[in-house]
Amino acid sequence: MGKQVPIVDYLAIEDGPPHLVAWESVDSGALYFDRRNADANQGGTEFKRRKLATTGKVRSFTIVHRTVPGVPAPYVSALVDLDGGGSVKGNLQNIPPDPEHVKLGMPVHMTTFVAGTDDDGTEAIAFAFEPSEA
Amino acid sequence: MSKDTGDNVWILGTYMTKFGRHTDKDLIDLASESAMGALNDGGVTIHDMGVLAAGSLFNSQAGVGQQLQKQIGQTGIPVYNVANACATGATALRTVLLTIKAGEADMGLAVGVEQMGKGGLLGAGGKGDRGRKVYEPSGRYGSVMSVEGLLGTGLMPGVFAQAGMEYAYENGGVDFEQFAKVAEKNHAHSTLNPLAHYQKQFSLEEVMDAEMMSYPNTLLMCCPNTDGSAAVVLVSEEKLRTLSKEQQQRAIKVSASVLTSDPWTERAQVQPDVNTLTRNAATQAYEQSGVDPQDLDLVELHDCFATAELIHYDNLQLCAPGEAGKFIDERGPWRDGKIPVNVSGGLISKGHPIGATGLANVYEVSTHLRGEAGDRQIEGAKVGLTHVIGLGSACAVHVLEKAGV
């Protein structure tokens, strides 16, 4: 197997089972996925890394039919509230992309997939969510 | 009705161009038409203006204000070129209003203009694949490729679909049909507005059966890319008193002018929160104007997508909390309903030339308050509200009133 890199730096793929990791403001507890200058909530500049849960609930979703070239459609984009804190956006996989199957509030868990391979043979690993047994 | 602070700012003139595809005109043709139209409507000239603010999001570095001056009148006044997402036009209006309030000018012109062409889907951004492909983390998320479609969607129809579905989740369900009813209404309203990009009525079934863009938004529930311009002339109360009787009688009072941005909310880190800043703007606007939402005779709100309009019924307090679905079911926002919303046809039918939108809705409400809206006139309209929101985010709310100076 060639080298693998995460599609974004808030996806940890080498520290045990894949999971998301956030910057947590030491002062306010606010969570962020992006590189920070300061906490937009209370203004503190001290952060620590926090590992987030791989399970959660679908807070909202849309089923994307028309999209940009190169993106297979239809697919489900979902906002997921992770158990124990943190909200994230990702695709919902292993479920028919229609409103009869995708339900608000449905429990989901994180999974990973290969999003692409570069010219050096390095694979980009992305995360998605799939339905959990209720 | 409203508090009299003594230093009110009034709308003296308004104008909007026909919205649509103007392939035979350039940006400055459109801006010139609306600027001269608003000046003429107010019975004044560019030489009476003490300040000019020009809003154009996609041409924010082009000096649109100065280019406009070079066509319609170079008088040496301060010019502000404004860009503030979909609140660009409204921000231009506020720039002029604040200048008048600060006493630096007694009259000013706000112009908004955009040529969207066939812009396609907005919001994709991301990284292009050029040359040899080697994954290198970049940007604040350390991404190695464009994440659109891989980590959910950031395209506008999807972002606003998710906003609508989030409302559904939090309020015990709003269904596809209720969202579609919003577009059915706005398309019906547009048939009375000759300035709208599209003036075609569609049945609820046609709206629901149209091409699905991003569930629950079908093509007929999304605003089109539109070219157009709108302009407003503002005047201080003191100056207005020196103008003619007719100018005074047609002047519309700006009873509230509010601009907000996002306060910090945790979930907005991944999905824009279009609600909190709108709620904050509405609360401030009602407080500033002393107007109760139930007293509004008409509202022009930011229906970039049908899902957006529905949640703003709640955000702007047009309905009871959580009852936006019920409000549309009961035809509350139809032109013969409890609070007519988007009688112009809204962004969905009238179109959304981004820089012009926030001034076009001021044109619409003012025209009704003056009793000059022709076939689409809301009879006896005395007070109205305009609302725009641009992602990032910026929200502007204005309360306008027919009043004696």
Coordinates of C-alpha atoms in Angstrom, one line a residue:
Chain A
M1 CA 0.0 0.0 0.0
G2 CA 1.3 3.5 -0.9
K3 CA 1.3 6.5 1.4
Q4 CA -2.0 7.9 2.7
V5 CA -2.8 11.4 3.8
P6 CA -6.0 12.8 5.3
I7 CA -8.0 15.0 3.0
V8 CA -8.1 17.7 5.8
D9 CA -5.9 18.0 8.8
Y10 CA -8.8 17.6 11.3
L11 CA -9.2 13.9 10.2
A12 CA -6.7 11.7 12.2
I13 CA -5.9 8.5 10.4
E14 CA -2.7 7.4 12.1
D15 CA -3.7 7.7 15.8
G16 CA -5.8 4.5 16.2
P17 CA -9.1 4.2 14.5
P18 CA -9.9 7.2 12.2
H19 CA -11.6 10.1 14.1
L20 CA -11.9 13.8 13.9
V21 CA -9.9 16.1 16.1
A22 CA -10.8 19.7 16.9
W23 CA -9.0 22.7 18.4
E24 CA -10.7 23.4 21.8
S25 CA -10.4 26.8 23.4
V26 CA -9.0 26.3 26.9
D27 CA -11.1 29.3 28.1
S28 CA -14.5 28.8 26.5
G29 CA -14.5 25.1 25.3
A30 CA -15.4 26.3 21.8
L31 CA -14.4 23.8 19.1
Y32 CA -12.9 24.6 15.7
F33 CA -11.6 22.6 12.8
D34 CA -9.5 25.3 11.2
R35 CA -6.1 26.8 12.2
R36 CA -6.8 29.5 14.7
N37 CA -5.5 32.9 15.6
A38 CA -7.8 33.2 18.6
D39 CA -11.1 32.0 20.0
A40 CA -14.0 33.8 18.2
N41 CA -16.2 33.1 21.2
Q42 CA -14.3 34.6 24.1
G43 CA -11.0 35.7 22.6
G44 CA -8.6 33.4 24.3
T45 CA -5.5 32.3 22.4
E46 CA -4.8 29.0 24.2
F47 CA -6.0 25.8 22.5
K48 CA -5.7 22.1 23.0
R49 CA -6.4 19.2 20.7
R50 CA -9.6 17.3 21.4
K51 CA -10.6 14.0 19.9
L52 CA -14.2 13.9 18.8
A53 CA -16.6 11.0 18.8
T54 CA -17.2 8.9 15.7
T55 CA -20.9 8.6 16.3
G56 CA -23.7 11.2 16.2
K57 CA -27.1 12.2 14.8
V58 CA -28.1 13.9 11.5
R59 CA -29.1 17.4 12.3
S60 CA -29.8 18.4 8.8
F61 CA -29.2 17.2 5.3
T62 CA -29.7 17.9 1.6
I63 CA -29.7 15.6 -1.4
V64 CA -27.5 17.2 -4.0
H65 CA -28.5 16.5 -7.6
R66 CA -26.9 19.3 -9.6
T67 CA -23.3 20.0 -8.6
V68 CA -19.9 20.9 -10.1
P69 CA -18.2 18.8 -12.8
G70 CA -16.4 15.8 -11.5
V71 CA -18.7 15.2 -8.4
P72 CA -20.9 12.2 -8.7
A73 CA -24.6 12.9 -7.9
P74 CA -27.0 12.5 -6.4
Y75 CA -25.4 12.3 -3.0
V76 CA -26.4 13.2 0.5
S77 CA -24.7 16.1 2.3
A78 CA -25.4 16.0 6.1
L79 CA -24.7 18.1 9.2
V80 CA -23.9 15.7 12.0
D81 CA -24.0 16.6 15.7
L82 CA -21.3 14.3 17.2
D83 CA -22.0 12.6 20.5
G84 CA -20.3 14.5 23.2
G85 CA -19.8 17.7 21.3
G86 CA -18.8 19.1 17.9
S87 CA -20.8 19.4 14.7
V88 CA -19.4 18.5 11.3
K89 CA -20.5 18.3 7.6
G90 CA -19.9 15.3 5.5
N91 CA -21.5 12.9 3.0
L92 CA -23.9 10.2 4.1
Q93 CA -23.0 6.9 2.4
N94 CA -24.5 3.5 2.2
I95 CA -28.1 4.8 2.1
P96 CA -30.3 5.5 -1.0
P97 CA -30.1 9.2 -1.7
D98 CA -33.8 9.9 -1.3
P99 CA -36.0 11.5 1.4
E100 CA -37.7 8.2 2.1
H101 CA -34.5 6.8 3.5
V102 CA -32.6 9.7 4.8
K103 CA -34.2 11.0 8.0
L104 CA -33.6 14.0 10.3
G105 CA -32.2 12.8 13.6
M106 CA -31.1 9.4 12.4
P107 CA -28.0 7.9 14.2
V108 CA -24.9 7.6 12.1
H109 CA -21.2 6.7 12.5
M110 CA -18.1 7.8 10.8
T111 CA -16.4 5.8 8.1
T112 CA -13.5 6.6 5.7
F113 CA -12.9 6.2 2.0
V114 CA -10.2 6.9 -0.6
A115 CA -11.1 10.2 -2.2
G116 CA -8.3 10.2 -4.8
T117 CA -4.8 9.3 -5.6
D118 CA -2.1 11.8 -6.7
D119 CA 0.7 11.3 -9.2
D120 CA 3.0 9.9 -6.5
G121 CA 0.5 7.2 -5.7
T122 CA -0.4 8.9 -2.4
E123 CA -4.0 8.3 -1.4
A124 CA -6.2 11.0 0.1
I125 CA -8.4 9.6 2.8
A126 CA -11.8 11.3 3.4
F127 CA -14.4 10.7 6.0
A128 CA -18.1 10.2 5.6
F129 CA -21.0 8.9 7.7
E130 CA -23.3 5.9 7.4
P131 CA -26.4 4.9 9.2
S132 CA -26.1 3.1 12.5
E133 CA -28.5 0.6 13.8
A134 CA -31.0 2.6 15.9
Chain B
M1 CA -46.2 54.8 15.3
S2 CA -42.5 55.1 15.4
K3 CA -40.2 56.9 17.8
D4 CA -39.4 60.4 16.6
T5 CA -35.7 61.0 17.2
G6 CA -35.7 64.3 15.2
D7 CA -32.7 63.3 13.1
N8 CA -34.5 60.9 10.8
V9 CA -33.2 60.1 7.3
W10 CA -35.8 59.9 4.5
I11 CA -35.9 58.3 1.1
L12 CA -36.4 61.0 -1.5
G13 CA -36.0 59.0 -4.7
T14 CA -35.9 55.4 -5.8
Y15 CA -35.5 53.5 -9.0
M16 CA -34.8 50.0 -10.2
T17 CA -34.0 48.8 -13.7
K18 CA -35.8 45.9 -15.3
F19 CA -34.1 42.8 -13.8
G20 CA -33.0 40.2 -16.3
R21 CA -30.2 39.4 -18.8
H22 CA -28.8 42.7 -20.1
T23 CA -26.3 41.4 -22.6
D24 CA -26.4 44.7 -24.6
K25 CA -25.5 46.8 -21.5
D26 CA -22.5 47.0 -19.3
L27 CA -22.3 47.4 -15.6
I28 CA -22.1 51.2 -15.8
D29 CA -25.0 51.5 -18.2
L30 CA -27.2 49.7 -15.6
A31 CA -25.8 51.8 -12.7
S32 CA -26.3 55.0 -14.7
E33 CA -29.9 54.2 -15.5
S34 CA -30.8 53.5 -11.8
A35 CA -28.7 56.4 -10.4
M36 CA -30.3 59.0 -12.8
G37 CA -33.7 57.3 -12.4
A38 CA -33.5 57.8 -8.6
L39 CA -32.3 61.3 -8.8
N40 CA -35.0 62.2 -11.3
D41 CA -37.6 60.5 -9.1
G42 CA -36.5 62.6 -6.1
G43 CA -36.5 65.8 -8.2
V44 CA -32.8 66.4 -7.6
T45 CA -29.6 66.1 -9.5
I46 CA -26.1 64.6 -8.9
H47 CA -25.0 68.2 -8.0
D48 CA -27.2 68.0 -4.9
M49 CA -25.5 64.9 -3.6
G50 CA -23.0 65.1 -0.9
V51 CA -22.0 61.4 -0.9
L52 CA -22.1 58.4 -3.2
A53 CA -22.0 54.8 -2.2
A54 CA -21.8 52.1 -4.9
G55 CA -22.3 48.4 -4.2
S56 CA -21.2 45.7 -6.6
L57 CA -19.9 42.5 -5.2
F58 CA -18.2 40.9 -8.2
N59 CA -16.7 44.2 -9.2
S60 CA -15.7 45.5 -5.8
Q61 CA -12.2 46.5 -6.9
A62 CA -13.3 48.2 -10.1
G63 CA -14.2 51.6 -8.6
V64 CA -17.7 51.4 -9.8
G65 CA -18.7 54.6 -7.9
Q66 CA -16.0 56.6 -9.7
Q67 CA -16.8 55.0 -13.1
L68 CA -20.4 56.0 -12.5
Q69 CA -19.4 59.6 -11.7
K70 CA -17.5 59.7 -15.0
Q71 CA -20.7 59.0 -16.8
I72 CA -23.3 61.0 -14.9
G73 CA -21.4 63.7 -13.0
Q74 CA -18.0 64.2 -11.5
T75 CA -18.7 66.6 -8.6
G76 CA -15.8 65.7 -6.3
I77 CA -17.9 64.2 -3.5
P78 CA -16.7 61.3 -1.3
V79 CA -17.3 57.9 -3.0
Y80 CA -17.5 54.6 -1.1
N81 CA -17.2 51.4 -3.1
V82 CA -19.0 48.8 -1.0
A83 CA -18.9 45.0 -0.9
N84 CA -20.7 43.0 1.8
A85 CA -21.9 39.7 0.3
C86 CA -25.6 39.7 -0.5
A87 CA -26.0 42.7 1.8
T88 CA -23.9 44.8 -0.5
G89 CA -26.7 47.1 -1.7
A90 CA -28.2 47.5 1.8
T91 CA -24.7 48.3 3.1
A92 CA -24.3 51.1 0.4
L93 CA -27.6 52.5 1.7
R94 CA -26.4 52.5 5.2
T95 CA -23.1 54.1 4.2
V96 CA -25.1 57.1 2.9
L97 CA -27.4 57.1 5.8
L98 CA -24.6 57.1 8.3
T99 CA -22.9 59.9 6.4
I100 CA -26.1 62.0 6.7
K101 CA -26.5 61.1 10.3
A102 CA -23.0 62.2 11.0
G103 CA -23.8 65.6 9.5
E104 CA -21.2 65.3 6.6
A105 CA -23.9 65.5 3.9
D106 CA -27.6 66.3 3.8
M107 CA -28.3 64.2 0.7
G108 CA -26.7 61.2 -0.8
L109 CA -27.0 58.5 -3.4
A110 CA -26.7 54.7 -3.0
V111 CA -26.4 52.6 -6.1
G112 CA -26.2 48.8 -6.3
V113 CA -25.5 47.0 -9.5
E114 CA -24.5 43.5 -10.7
Q115 CA -24.1 41.6 -13.9
M116 CA -24.3 37.9 -13.0
G117 CA -24.6 36.6 -16.6
K118 CA -25.1 32.9 -16.6
G119 CA -23.2 32.5 -13.4
G120 CA -24.0 28.8 -12.7
L121 CA -23.9 27.5 -9.2
L122 CA -22.3 29.9 -6.6
G123 CA -20.2 28.8 -3.7
A124 CA -18.0 26.1 -5.2
G125 CA -14.6 27.7 -4.7
G126 CA -12.0 25.1 -3.8
K127 CA -8.9 24.1 -5.6
G128 CA -8.4 23.6 -9.3
D129 CA -6.3 20.7 -10.6
R130 CA -3.5 22.1 -12.6
G131 CA -0.4 20.3 -13.8
R132 CA 1.1 17.5 -11.8
K133 CA -1.1 16.4 -9.0
V134 CA 0.7 16.0 -5.6
Y135 CA -1.3 16.2 -2.4
E136 CA 0.0 19.0 -0.2
P137 CA -2.0 20.3 2.7
S138 CA -3.0 23.9 2.3
G139 CA -5.3 26.5 3.8
R140 CA -6.7 26.7 7.3
Y141 CA -8.1 23.2 7.1
G142 CA -5.0 21.6 5.7
S143 CA -7.0 20.3 2.7
V144 CA -5.2 18.4 -0.1
M145 CA -7.9 18.8 -2.7
S146 CA -11.3 20.5 -3.3
V147 CA -13.7 19.0 -0.7
E148 CA -16.9 20.0 -2.5
G149 CA -19.0 16.9 -2.8
L150 CA -16.6 14.8 -0.7
L151 CA -17.2 16.4 2.6
G152 CA -20.8 17.5 2.0
T153 CA -21.8 20.6 0.0
G154 CA -20.9 24.3 0.1
L155 CA -22.9 25.1 -3.0
M156 CA -25.7 27.7 -2.3
P157 CA -28.7 25.5 -3.1
G158 CA -27.4 22.9 -0.7
V159 CA -26.3 25.3 2.0
F160 CA -29.8 26.9 2.1
A161 CA -31.5 23.5 1.8
Q162 CA -29.6 22.4 4.9
A163 CA -30.6 25.6 6.7
G164 CA -34.3 24.8 5.9
M165 CA -34.0 21.2 6.9
E166 CA -32.3 22.3 10.2
Y167 CA -35.4 24.4 10.9
A168 CA -37.5 21.3 10.1
Y169 CA -35.5 19.3 12.6
E170 CA -35.7 21.9 15.3
N171 CA -39.4 22.6 14.9
G172 CA -41.1 19.2 14.5
G173 CA -41.0 19.0 10.7
V174 CA -41.6 21.2 7.7
D175 CA -42.1 19.2 4.6
F176 CA -41.1 19.5 0.9
E177 CA -44.6 20.7 0.0
Q178 CA -44.5 23.6 2.5
F179 CA -41.1 24.8 1.2
A180 CA -42.4 24.5 -2.4
K181 CA -45.5 26.6 -1.5
V182 CA -43.1 29.6 -0.9
A183 CA -41.9 29.4 -4.5
E184 CA -45.5 28.9 -5.8
K185 CA -46.4 32.2 -4.1
N186 CA -43.4 34.2 -5.3
H187 CA -43.8 33.1 -8.9
A188 CA -47.5 34.0 -8.7
H189 CA -46.7 37.4 -7.2
S190 CA -44.1 38.1 -10.0
T191 CA -46.8 38.1 -12.7
L192 CA -47.8 41.5 -11.4
N193 CA -44.3 43.0 -11.5
P194 CA -43.1 44.1 -15.0
L195 CA -39.6 44.7 -13.6
A196 CA -39.2 41.0 -12.5
H197 CA -36.8 38.8 -14.4
Y198 CA -39.4 36.1 -14.7
Q199 CA -43.2 36.7 -14.7
K200 CA -44.6 33.2 -15.0
Q201 CA -47.0 31.5 -12.7
F202 CA -46.3 27.8 -11.8
S203 CA -48.6 25.4 -10.0
L204 CA -47.4 23.8 -6.7
E205 CA -47.1 20.5 -8.7
E206 CA -44.9 22.2 -11.3
V207 CA -42.7 23.7 -8.6
M208 CA -42.3 20.3 -6.9
D209 CA -41.8 18.4 -10.2
A210 CA -39.1 20.8 -11.5
E211 CA -35.5 19.6 -11.7
M212 CA -34.3 18.8 -8.2
M213 CA -31.2 20.9 -7.5
S214 CA -30.6 20.2 -3.9
Y215 CA -33.4 18.6 -1.9
P216 CA -35.8 20.1 -1.0
N217 CA -34.9 23.0 -3.4
T218 CA -36.0 22.4 -7.0
L219 CA -34.9 24.7 -9.8
L220 CA -38.1 26.8 -9.4
M221 CA -37.2 27.2 -5.7
C222 CA -33.8 28.8 -6.5
C223 CA -33.2 32.4 -7.5
P224 CA -31.8 32.9 -11.0
N225 CA -28.6 34.7 -11.8
T226 CA -29.8 38.1 -12.9
D227 CA -28.4 41.5 -14.1
G228 CA -29.8 44.7 -12.8
S229 CA -29.4 47.8 -10.7
A230 CA -31.3 49.8 -8.1
A231 CA -30.7 53.1 -6.5
V232 CA -32.0 55.2 -3.6
V233 CA -31.5 58.9 -2.8
L234 CA -31.5 59.7 0.9
V235 CA -32.1 63.1 2.5
S236 CA -31.9 64.5 6.0
E237 CA -35.1 65.6 7.7
E238 CA -33.8 69.1 8.0
K239 CA -33.1 69.3 4.3
L240 CA -36.4 67.6 3.4
R241 CA -38.3 70.4 5.1
T242 CA -36.8 72.9 2.7
L243 CA -37.9 70.9 -0.4
S244 CA -41.2 71.1 -2.3
K245 CA -44.5 69.9 -0.9
E246 CA -44.6 67.1 -3.5
Q247 CA -41.1 65.9 -2.5
Q248 CA -42.1 65.9 1.1
Q249 CA -45.3 64.0 0.5
R250 CA -43.6 61.3 -1.5
A251 CA -40.7 61.0 0.9
I252 CA -40.5 57.7 2.9
K253 CA -39.1 57.7 6.4
V254 CA -36.3 55.2 7.3
S255 CA -37.5 54.3 10.7
A256 CA -34.9 51.7 11.3
S257 CA -31.6 50.8 9.7
V258 CA -29.7 47.9 11.1
L259 CA -26.7 45.8 10.0
T260 CA -25.5 42.7 11.9
S261 CA -22.9 40.0 11.6
D262 CA -22.6 36.6 13.1
P263 CA -22.3 36.3 16.8
W264 CA -20.3 33.2 17.7
T265 CA -22.3 30.0 17.6
E266 CA -20.7 26.6 17.6
R267 CA -22.6 25.0 14.8
A268 CA -21.9 27.9 12.4
Q269 CA -18.3 26.6 12.1
V270 CA -19.5 24.1 9.5
Q271 CA -22.9 25.4 8.3
P272 CA -23.6 29.1 8.1
D273 CA -26.1 30.2 10.7
V274 CA -28.4 32.5 8.8
N275 CA -30.8 32.7 11.7
T276 CA -29.1 34.3 14.7
L277 CA -27.9 37.5 12.9
T278 CA -31.3 37.9 11.2
R279 CA -33.1 37.5 14.5
N280 CA -30.7 40.1 16.1
A281 CA -31.2 42.5 13.2
A282 CA -35.0 42.2 13.4
T283 CA -35.1 42.7 17.2
Q284 CA -33.0 45.8 16.9
A285 CA -35.1 47.1 14.0
Y286 CA -38.4 46.7 15.8
E287 CA -36.9 48.4 18.8
Q288 CA -35.4 51.2 16.9
S289 CA -38.6 51.9 14.9
G290 CA -41.1 51.1 17.6
V291 CA -42.9 49.1 15.0
D292 CA -44.5 45.8 15.9
P293 CA -44.0 42.9 13.4
Q294 CA -47.7 42.4 13.3
D295 CA -48.2 46.0 12.1
L296 CA -46.2 45.4 8.9
D297 CA -48.2 45.9 5.7
L298 CA -45.5 44.2 3.5
V299 CA -42.1 42.6 3.8
E300 CA -39.4 42.1 1.1
L301 CA -37.1 39.4 2.5
H302 CA -34.1 37.5 1.3
D303 CA -35.6 34.5 -0.5
C304 CA -32.5 33.4 -2.3
F305 CA -34.0 29.9 -2.0
A306 CA -37.5 28.9 -0.9
T307 CA -36.1 27.2 2.2
A308 CA -34.5 30.5 3.2
E309 CA -37.8 32.5 2.9
L310 CA -39.6 30.0 5.1
I311 CA -37.2 30.2 8.0
H312 CA -37.1 34.0 7.8
Y313 CA -40.9 34.1 8.6
D314 CA -39.8 32.9 12.0
N315 CA -36.5 34.9 12.2
L316 CA -38.4 38.2 11.4
Q317 CA -41.2 37.3 13.8
L318 CA -43.8 37.3 11.1
C319 CA -45.2 34.1 12.6
A320 CA -45.2 32.5 16.0
P321 CA -42.0 30.7 16.9
G322 CA -41.7 27.4 15.1
E323 CA -44.8 28.0 13.0
A324 CA -43.3 29.1 9.7
G325 CA -44.8 26.0 8.0
K326 CA -48.2 26.8 9.3
F327 CA -47.8 30.4 8.2
I328 CA -47.4 29.4 4.6
D329 CA -50.1 26.8 4.8
E330 CA -52.5 29.5 5.9
R331 CA -51.4 31.7 3.1
G332 CA -50.2 34.3 5.6
P333 CA -47.4 35.7 3.3
W334 CA -49.5 35.8 0.1
R335 CA -50.4 39.3 -1.1
D336 CA -53.9 39.0 0.3
G337 CA -52.7 37.3 3.5
K338 CA -51.8 38.5 7.0
I339 CA -48.4 39.9 6.1
P340 CA -47.7 40.0 2.4
V341 CA -44.1 38.8 1.7
N342 CA -42.2 39.4 -1.5
V343 CA -45.0 40.8 -3.5
S344 CA -42.3 41.8 -6.0
G345 CA -41.9 38.1 -6.8
G346 CA -38.9 38.0 -4.5
L347 CA -35.4 36.9 -5.5
I348 CA -36.9 33.7 -6.8
S349 CA -38.7 35.3 -9.7
K350 CA -37.6 38.9 -9.7
G351 CA -33.9 37.8 -9.7
H352 CA -30.9 38.5 -7.5
P353 CA -28.3 40.8 -9.0
I354 CA -26.3 40.7 -5.7
G355 CA -25.2 44.3 -5.4
A356 CA -28.6 45.6 -6.4
T357 CA -30.8 43.3 -4.3
G358 CA -30.7 45.3 -1.0
L359 CA -31.7 48.5 -2.8
A360 CA -34.3 46.9 -5.0
N361 CA -36.3 45.7 -2.0
V362 CA -36.1 49.3 -0.6
Y363 CA -37.5 50.5 -4.0
E364 CA -40.3 47.9 -3.8
V365 CA -41.4 48.7 -0.3
S366 CA -41.1 52.5 -0.9
T367 CA -43.2 52.3 -4.1
H368 CA -46.0 50.6 -2.2
L369 CA -45.9 53.1 0.7
R370 CA -46.1 55.9 -1.8
G371 CA -49.2 54.2 -3.4
E372 CA -47.4 54.0 -6.8
A373 CA -47.1 50.2 -7.2
G374 CA -49.7 49.9 -9.9
D375 CA -51.3 46.5 -10.4
R376 CA -49.3 45.0 -7.5
Q377 CA -50.1 47.8 -5.0
I378 CA -50.8 46.6 -1.5
E379 CA -53.7 48.9 -0.7
G380 CA -53.2 51.4 2.1
A381 CA -49.6 50.2 2.9
K382 CA -48.1 52.4 5.6
V383 CA -45.2 50.4 7.0
G384 CA -42.9 47.8 5.5
L385 CA -39.7 46.0 6.2
T386 CA -36.8 45.0 4.0
H387 CA -34.3 42.2 4.8
V388 CA -31.2 40.9 3.1
I389 CA -28.6 38.4 4.3
G390 CA -25.2 37.5 2.7
L391 CA -23.2 34.6 3.8
G392 CA -20.2 35.2 5.9
S393 CA -22.4 36.7 7.2
A394 CA -24.0 40.2 6.9
C395 CA -27.7 40.9 7.5
A396 CA -29.4 44.2 7.0
V397 CA -33.0 45.1 8.0
H398 CA -34.7 48.4 7.2
V399 CA -38.1 49.5 8.5
L400 CA -39.7 52.1 6.2
E401 CA -42.8 54.2 6.9
K402 CA -45.2 56.5 5.1
A403 CA -45.2 59.5 7.4
G404 CA -45.5 63.3 7.4
V405 CA -42.3 65.2 7.8

